[in-house]
Short mmCIF file of C-alpha atoms in Angstrom, two decimals:
data_model
loop_
_atom_site.label_atom_id
_atom_site.label_comp_id
_atom_site.label_asym_id
_atom_site.label_seq_id
_atom_site.Cartn_x
_atom_site.Cartn_y
_atom_site.Cartn_z
CA MET H 87 18.94 99.09 -113.56
CA PHE H 88 17.47 96.61 -111.10
CA ASN H 89 20.83 96.52 -109.29
CA LEU H 90 20.78 100.31 -108.96
CA ILE H 91 17.32 100.23 -107.39
CA LYS H 92 18.35 97.37 -105.10
CA LYS H 93 21.45 99.35 -104.08
CA ASP H 94 19.30 102.28 -102.97
CA TYR H 95 17.20 100.07 -100.68
CA ILE H 96 20.29 98.38 -99.23
CA PHE H 97 21.98 101.70 -98.46
CA THR H 98 18.84 103.03 -96.74
CA ARG H 99 17.87 99.96 -94.71
CA LYS H 100 18.27 101.84 -91.40
CA GLN H 101 15.93 104.55 -92.65
CA LEU H 102 13.52 101.86 -93.78
CA TYR H 103 13.30 100.55 -90.20
CA VAL H 104 12.48 104.04 -88.93
CA VAL H 105 9.86 104.47 -91.65
CA MET H 106 8.28 101.12 -90.74
CA ILE H 107 7.99 102.14 -87.07
CA TYR H 108 6.44 105.47 -88.09
CA CYS H 109 3.97 103.78 -90.43
CA LEU H 110 2.84 101.47 -87.65
CA ALA H 111 2.54 104.21 -85.03
CA ALA H 112 0.86 106.97 -87.06
CA PRO H 113 -2.42 105.12 -87.87
CA ILE H 114 -2.76 103.95 -84.26
CA LEU H 115 -2.41 107.52 -82.98
CA LEU H 116 -5.00 108.70 -85.52
CA LEU H 117 -7.34 105.90 -84.46
CA ILE H 118 -6.98 106.89 -80.80
CA ASP H 119 -7.75 110.49 -81.82
CA GLY H 120 -11.01 109.28 -83.36
CA GLY H 121 -9.94 109.15 -87.00
CA SER H 122 -11.33 112.60 -87.76
CA LYS H 123 -8.05 113.75 -89.29
CA LEU H 124 -7.35 110.85 -91.61
CA TYR H 125 -6.14 113.31 -94.23
CA TRP H 126 -2.99 113.71 -92.12
CA ALA H 127 -2.20 110.05 -92.82
CA GLN H 128 -3.00 110.51 -96.51
CA PHE H 129 -0.33 113.19 -96.63
CA PHE H 130 2.29 112.28 -94.05
CA ILE H 131 2.58 108.51 -94.57
CA PRO H 132 3.60 108.77 -98.26
CA PHE H 133 5.45 112.04 -97.65
CA CYS H 134 7.59 110.74 -94.79
CA CYS H 135 8.20 107.35 -96.42
CA VAL H 136 9.51 108.75 -99.68
CA SER H 137 11.16 111.94 -98.38
CA PHE H 138 13.11 110.28 -95.60
CA ILE H 139 14.55 107.57 -97.83
CA LEU H 140 15.06 109.65 -100.96
CA SER H 141 16.80 112.47 -99.11
CA LYS H 142 19.20 110.00 -97.48
CA ILE H 143 20.21 108.63 -100.89
CA PHE H 144 20.91 112.06 -102.33
CA TYR H 145 22.72 113.11 -99.15
CA MET H 146 25.16 110.21 -99.57
CA GLU H 147 25.59 110.77 -103.31
CA ASP H 148 26.20 114.51 -102.99
CA ALA H 149 29.77 113.93 -101.90
CA THR H 150 32.34 114.42 -104.66
CA ASP H 151 34.04 111.05 -104.13
CA VAL H 152 30.70 109.22 -104.29
CA ARG H 153 29.76 111.01 -107.53
CA TYR H 154 33.14 110.00 -108.95
CA PHE H 155 32.51 106.39 -107.90
CA LEU H 156 29.06 106.38 -109.54
CA LYS H 157 30.57 107.77 -112.73
CA ARG H 158 32.87 104.73 -112.92
CA LEU H 159 30.00 102.25 -112.68
CA PRO H 160 28.97 100.49 -115.93
CA TYR H 161 25.74 102.51 -116.18
CA THR H 162 24.88 105.53 -118.27
CA VAL H 163 23.56 108.76 -116.79
CA HIS H 164 20.13 108.00 -118.24
CA GLU H 165 20.08 104.59 -116.53
CA ARG H 166 21.11 106.03 -113.15
CA VAL H 167 18.51 108.78 -113.27
CA ALA H 168 15.80 106.42 -114.55
CA ALA H 169 16.61 104.02 -111.69
CA ARG H 170 16.15 106.84 -109.19
CA PHE H 171 12.75 107.72 -110.66
CA CYS H 172 11.79 104.03 -110.46
CA PHE H 173 13.01 103.89 -106.86
CA MET H 174 10.80 106.87 -106.04
CA GLY H 175 7.82 105.34 -107.85
CA ILE H 176 8.15 101.95 -106.15
CA THR H 177 8.51 103.50 -102.68
CA LEU H 178 5.54 105.78 -103.26
CA CYS H 179 3.39 102.89 -104.54
CA LEU H 180 4.26 100.76 -101.50
CA SER H 181 3.37 103.62 -99.14
CA GLU H 182 0.04 104.16 -100.94
CA VAL H 183 -0.79 100.45 -100.78
CA TYR H 184 -0.04 100.44 -97.05
CA LEU H 185 -2.17 103.56 -96.61
CA GLY H 186 -5.01 101.83 -98.45
CA LEU H 187 -4.77 98.82 -96.14
CA VAL H 188 -4.86 101.14 -93.11
CA GLN H 189 -7.98 102.86 -94.44
CA TYR H 190 -9.66 99.54 -95.20
CA PHE H 191 -8.91 97.57 -92.04
CA LEU H 192 -8.62 100.29 -89.38
CA PHE H 193 -11.03 102.93 -90.65
CA HIS H 194 -13.39 100.54 -92.53
CA GLN H 195 -13.55 102.57 -95.72
CA SER H 196 -14.74 101.08 -99.00
CA MET H 197 -12.32 100.42 -101.84
CA GLU H 198 -14.04 103.07 -103.96
CA ILE H 199 -13.50 105.74 -101.31
CA ILE H 200 -9.90 104.60 -100.77
CA ILE H 201 -9.04 104.84 -104.46
CA LYS H 202 -10.77 108.22 -104.87
CA SER H 203 -9.28 109.72 -101.72
CA ASN H 204 -5.72 108.66 -102.57
CA ALA H 205 -5.67 109.24 -106.34
CA ILE H 206 -5.11 113.01 -106.32
CA PRO H 207 -2.57 113.09 -103.44
CA ALA H 208 -0.59 110.25 -105.06
CA LEU H 209 -0.39 112.06 -108.40
CA ILE H 210 0.63 115.29 -106.67
CA PHE H 211 3.39 113.38 -104.86
CA VAL H 212 4.59 111.93 -108.18
CA MET H 213 4.94 115.42 -109.63
CA TYR H 214 6.59 116.83 -106.51
CA TYR H 215 9.16 114.03 -106.16
CA SER H 216 9.96 114.28 -109.86
CA LEU H 217 10.77 117.92 -109.13
CA TYR H 218 12.80 116.91 -106.07
CA ILE H 219 14.90 114.43 -108.07
CA MET H 220 15.48 116.98 -110.81
CA LEU H 221 16.60 119.61 -108.28
CA ALA H 222 18.90 117.12 -106.55
CA TYR H 223 20.64 116.20 -109.79
CA CYS H 224 20.86 119.77 -111.06
CA LYS H 225 21.48 121.80 -107.89
CA GLY H 226 22.48 119.27 -105.26
CA TYR H 227 21.06 117.74 -102.11
CA LEU H 228 20.69 120.90 -100.00
CA PHE H 229 18.78 122.77 -102.69
CA ALA H 230 16.38 119.86 -103.18
CA GLN H 231 15.99 119.35 -99.43
CA ASN H 232 14.83 122.92 -98.98
CA SER H 233 11.87 122.12 -101.22
CA ILE H 234 10.72 119.55 -98.65
CA TYR H 235 10.66 122.19 -95.92
CA VAL H 236 8.72 124.55 -98.19
CA CYS H 237 6.26 121.75 -98.98
CA MET H 238 5.71 121.02 -95.27
CA ILE H 239 5.14 124.71 -94.46
CA VAL H 240 2.66 125.11 -97.33
CA ALA H 241 0.80 121.92 -96.34
CA ALA H 242 0.57 123.00 -92.69
CA PHE H 243 -0.59 126.50 -93.67
CA MET H 244 -3.28 125.16 -96.02
CA THR H 245 -4.50 122.67 -93.41
CA ILE H 246 -4.80 125.36 -90.74
CA ALA H 247 -6.56 127.67 -93.21
CA TYR H 248 -9.07 124.96 -94.18
CA GLU H 249 -9.75 124.14 -90.53
CA LYS H 250 -10.24 127.83 -89.65
CA MET H 251 -12.76 128.17 -92.48
CA ASN H 252 -14.45 124.89 -91.45
CA ILE H 253 -13.89 123.43 -94.93
CA PRO H 254 -13.69 119.61 -94.76
CA ILE H 255 -10.59 118.11 -96.40
CA ASP H 256 -11.97 115.19 -98.39
CA PHE H 257 -9.93 114.18 -101.42
CA SER H 258 -12.53 111.61 -102.47
CA LYS H 259 -14.96 114.42 -103.28
CA MET H 260 -12.33 116.24 -105.33
CA ALA H 261 -11.55 113.19 -107.45
CA ASN H 262 -13.59 112.68 -110.59
CA PHE H 263 -12.77 111.04 -113.91
CA LYS H 264 -11.75 114.23 -115.70
CA SER H 265 -9.61 115.63 -112.89
CA VAL H 266 -7.76 112.34 -112.39
CA ILE H 267 -7.14 111.85 -116.13
CA CYS H 268 -5.85 115.42 -116.44
CA LEU H 269 -3.50 114.89 -113.50
CA ILE H 270 -2.25 111.59 -114.94
CA ILE H 271 -1.44 113.23 -118.27
CA LEU H 272 0.20 116.15 -116.48
CA SER H 273 2.20 113.77 -114.26
CA ILE H 274 3.51 111.80 -117.25
CA GLY H 275 4.59 115.01 -118.98
CA ILE H 276 6.29 116.33 -115.84
CA ILE H 277 8.11 113.05 -115.20
CA PHE H 278 9.44 112.97 -118.76
CA LEU H 279 10.47 116.65 -118.69
CA PHE H 280 12.15 116.50 -115.28
CA TYR H 281 13.86 113.23 -116.23
CA LEU H 282 15.50 114.88 -119.23
CA ILE H 283 16.49 117.96 -117.20
CA ALA H 284 17.89 115.73 -114.41
CA CYS H 285 20.02 113.81 -116.91
CA ARG H 286 21.48 117.03 -118.31
CA GLY H 287 22.00 118.41 -114.80
CA ASP H 288 23.85 115.26 -113.69
CA VAL H 289 26.17 115.44 -116.70
CA LYS H 290 26.99 119.10 -115.95
CA ARG H 291 27.74 118.35 -112.29
CA GLU H 292 30.04 115.49 -113.30
CA ASN H 293 31.99 117.84 -115.53
#
């Protein structure tokens, strides 16, 4: 399984360079702007990091000849799908760690605020990307990719609505012990459910 995860990072190394440039530029632009819209970084840094790389992988694997090649590898469907979930989880964790470092060193936030402000968005991303992977295995790349566009439109609409109503977007105030625990339990259930559906969907597409 480690080789499958390693393969994904090797095949997307060009995208990784683009993501690195974006991750370096975005916080600087927010800092120049005064740091009043840090929530944009809390959303777009993990979102762009994972979406850009994950979508590239599924784009390459959506071709019939590539799917046939993957079928001939000495890995079961469950191992391939599990490796993709691990790839998503590792990439998301790395993006959240980087975001935490940005908040700590550039915006001088405490570790408590950093953990609280990133807990809920991170868990929401876990659930969304589990859905994305499931859709990609069951319906294909294009169907899954459309969910990204829907997600971006919804996020932009909600942000504009909150700003119009002068409601501050502060995830640290939304995070409490009960809400985080509930989201963790929900995330685990969704990952397990979508993993099983993705495995069945991949088998059907192979046939």
